[in-house]
Amino acid sequence: MKETIEKATTNGTCLLKIKAVHDVIYIIGGKWKISIITSLCYGNKRYSDLLNEVEGISGKMLSRELKELEMNKLIERKVLDTKPIGVEYSLTEIGLSLKKVTETIADWGIEYRTMRRLDEE
């Protein structure tokens, strides 16, 4: 009986974690969002800065991704009082909570590239 309860609890926890991961992937998934978030972890950026830093993204795609990130409250868009008018993007408190996640992903990516390189030798 105890084993059955433990298994049910484990399965329930697993399902809860899977749903949570699914939610995260839905919000920050895709080819570009995590790169945009990572760039903004290093400070506020203008549109042109992001376009230069996120290698390979088109202007149209960047605009779309920024709108979705703003809609999900991960970033905020601030119109600057400059001439010509500029726009600056920054992470919200929710977006900043992803900094540790982006660092972990980056560390894993560096390790993965190293392992792949060693496998190919």
mmCIF file of C-alpha atoms in Angstrom:
data_model
loop_
_atom_site.group_PDB
_atom_site.id
_atom_site.type_symbol
_atom_site.label_atom_id
_atom_site.label_comp_id
_atom_site.label_asym_id
_atom_site.label_seq_id
_atom_site.Cartn_x
_atom_site.Cartn_y
_atom_site.Cartn_z
ATOM 1 C CA MET A 1 0.000 0.000 0.000
ATOM 2 C CA LYS A 2 2.807 2.414 0.975
ATOM 3 C CA GLU A 3 4.623 1.606 -2.273
ATOM 4 C CA THR A 4 1.459 2.372 -4.279
ATOM 5 C CA ILE A 5 1.058 5.745 -2.553
ATOM 6 C CA GLU A 6 4.730 6.612 -3.150
ATOM 7 C CA LYS A 7 4.428 5.637 -6.819
ATOM 8 C CA ALA A 8 1.264 7.732 -7.221
ATOM 9 C CA THR A 9 3.005 10.690 -5.566
ATOM 10 C CA THR A 10 6.040 10.246 -7.814
ATOM 11 C CA ASN A 11 3.836 10.025 -10.908
ATOM 12 C CA GLY A 12 1.868 13.090 -9.792
ATOM 13 C CA THR A 13 5.082 15.033 -9.238
ATOM 14 C CA CYS A 14 6.392 13.914 -12.617
ATOM 15 C CA LEU A 15 3.193 15.008 -14.374
ATOM 16 C CA LEU A 16 3.278 18.349 -12.574
ATOM 17 C CA LYS A 17 6.904 18.899 -13.658
ATOM 18 C CA ILE A 18 6.111 17.916 -17.250
ATOM 19 C CA LYS A 19 3.247 20.435 -17.347
ATOM 20 C CA ALA A 20 5.505 23.133 -15.893
ATOM 21 C CA VAL A 21 8.228 22.417 -18.470
ATOM 22 C CA HIS A 22 5.586 22.498 -21.219
ATOM 23 C CA ASP A 23 4.456 25.938 -20.000
ATOM 24 C CA VAL A 24 8.043 27.235 -20.030
ATOM 25 C CA ILE A 25 8.695 25.907 -23.529
ATOM 26 C CA TYR A 26 5.462 27.517 -24.720
ATOM 27 C CA ILE A 27 6.511 30.906 -23.313
ATOM 28 C CA ILE A 28 10.244 30.977 -24.148
ATOM 29 C CA GLY A 29 10.465 28.262 -26.790
ATOM 30 C CA GLY A 30 11.437 28.705 -30.386
ATOM 31 C CA LYS A 31 14.684 29.617 -32.002
ATOM 32 C CA TRP A 32 15.073 33.211 -30.814
ATOM 33 C CA LYS A 33 13.377 34.009 -27.498
ATOM 34 C CA ILE A 34 16.006 32.570 -25.180
ATOM 35 C CA SER A 35 18.738 34.417 -27.123
ATOM 36 C CA ILE A 36 16.838 37.692 -26.775
ATOM 37 C CA ILE A 37 16.332 37.090 -23.052
ATOM 38 C CA THR A 38 20.015 36.197 -22.620
ATOM 39 C CA SER A 39 21.060 39.404 -24.386
ATOM 40 C CA LEU A 40 18.784 41.455 -22.131
ATOM 41 C CA CYS A 41 20.286 39.769 -19.045
ATOM 42 C CA TYR A 42 23.359 41.889 -19.796
ATOM 43 C CA GLY A 43 21.441 45.165 -19.760
ATOM 44 C CA ASN A 44 18.778 47.203 -21.488
ATOM 45 C CA LYS A 45 19.002 47.221 -25.273
ATOM 46 C CA ARG A 46 17.630 49.143 -28.181
ATOM 47 C CA TYR A 47 16.055 47.297 -31.087
ATOM 48 C CA SER A 48 19.165 47.757 -33.254
ATOM 49 C CA ASP A 49 21.395 46.377 -30.470
ATOM 50 C CA LEU A 50 19.277 43.227 -30.271
ATOM 51 C CA LEU A 51 19.247 42.892 -34.044
ATOM 52 C CA ASN A 52 23.064 42.953 -34.035
ATOM 53 C CA GLU A 53 23.538 40.676 -31.019
ATOM 54 C CA VAL A 54 21.039 37.941 -31.875
ATOM 55 C CA GLU A 55 22.892 36.498 -34.822
ATOM 56 C CA GLY A 56 20.740 35.460 -37.774
ATOM 57 C CA ILE A 57 17.400 36.943 -36.685
ATOM 58 C CA SER A 58 15.496 39.086 -39.182
ATOM 59 C CA GLY A 59 13.963 42.411 -38.247
ATOM 60 C CA LYS A 60 10.462 41.091 -38.778
ATOM 61 C CA MET A 61 11.091 38.068 -36.565
ATOM 62 C CA LEU A 62 12.717 40.190 -33.845
ATOM 63 C CA SER A 63 9.677 42.475 -33.766
ATOM 64 C CA ARG A 64 7.346 39.493 -33.464
ATOM 65 C CA GLU A 65 9.379 37.849 -30.710
ATOM 66 C CA LEU A 66 9.648 41.110 -28.747
ATOM 67 C CA LYS A 67 5.866 41.560 -28.905
ATOM 68 C CA GLU A 68 5.301 38.023 -27.606
ATOM 69 C CA LEU A 69 7.847 38.440 -24.804
ATOM 70 C CA GLU A 70 6.205 41.724 -23.836
ATOM 71 C CA MET A 71 2.747 40.137 -23.951
ATOM 72 C CA ASN A 72 3.976 37.412 -21.580
ATOM 73 C CA LYS A 73 5.396 40.080 -19.244
ATOM 74 C CA LEU A 74 9.017 38.944 -19.611
ATOM 75 C CA ILE A 75 10.220 42.222 -21.114
ATOM 76 C CA GLU A 76 9.073 45.800 -21.152
ATOM 77 C CA ARG A 77 9.318 48.363 -23.905
ATOM 78 C CA LYS A 78 10.161 51.943 -22.998
ATOM 79 C CA VAL A 79 9.865 54.819 -25.450
ATOM 80 C CA LEU A 80 12.810 57.152 -24.885
ATOM 81 C CA ASP A 81 12.442 60.916 -24.908
ATOM 82 C CA THR A 82 15.100 61.407 -27.584
ATOM 83 C CA LYS A 83 15.238 62.751 -31.113
ATOM 84 C CA PRO A 84 14.698 60.702 -33.111
ATOM 85 C CA ILE A 85 12.469 58.774 -30.733
ATOM 86 C CA GLY A 86 14.116 55.589 -29.528
ATOM 87 C CA VAL A 87 12.809 52.455 -27.887
ATOM 88 C CA GLU A 88 14.619 50.460 -25.227
ATOM 89 C CA TYR A 89 13.839 46.939 -24.062
ATOM 90 C CA SER A 90 14.529 45.543 -20.611
ATOM 91 C CA LEU A 91 13.670 42.466 -18.607
ATOM 92 C CA THR A 92 10.834 42.663 -16.115
ATOM 93 C CA GLU A 93 11.165 41.086 -12.684
ATOM 94 C CA ILE A 94 9.693 37.898 -14.163
ATOM 95 C CA GLY A 95 12.173 38.059 -17.042
ATOM 96 C CA LEU A 96 15.084 38.605 -14.654
ATOM 97 C CA SER A 97 14.085 35.415 -12.842
ATOM 98 C CA LEU A 98 15.249 33.568 -15.986
ATOM 99 C CA LYS A 99 18.856 34.782 -15.661
ATOM 100 C CA LYS A 100 19.963 31.708 -13.706
ATOM 101 C CA VAL A 101 18.211 29.513 -16.281
ATOM 102 C CA THR A 102 20.019 31.185 -19.201
ATOM 103 C CA GLU A 103 23.363 30.821 -17.408
ATOM 104 C CA THR A 104 22.709 27.111 -16.812
ATOM 105 C CA ILE A 105 21.694 26.607 -20.448
ATOM 106 C CA ALA A 106 24.818 28.466 -21.630
ATOM 107 C CA ASP A 107 27.080 26.382 -19.374
ATOM 108 C CA TRP A 108 25.471 23.182 -20.647
ATOM 109 C CA GLY A 109 25.870 24.394 -24.248
ATOM 110 C CA ILE A 110 29.577 25.049 -23.740
ATOM 111 C CA GLU A 111 30.037 21.582 -22.215
ATOM 112 C CA TYR A 112 28.043 20.001 -25.038
ATOM 113 C CA ARG A 113 30.153 21.703 -27.713
ATOM 114 C CA THR A 114 33.308 20.523 -25.954
ATOM 115 C CA MET A 115 32.044 16.927 -25.706
ATOM 116 C CA ARG A 116 30.993 16.930 -29.366
ATOM 117 C CA ARG A 117 34.385 18.232 -30.403
ATOM 118 C CA LEU A 118 36.100 15.485 -28.401
ATOM 119 C CA ASP A 119 33.812 12.842 -29.950
ATOM 120 C CA GLU A 120 34.744 14.004 -33.449
ATOM 121 C CA GLU A 121 38.497 13.730 -32.818
#
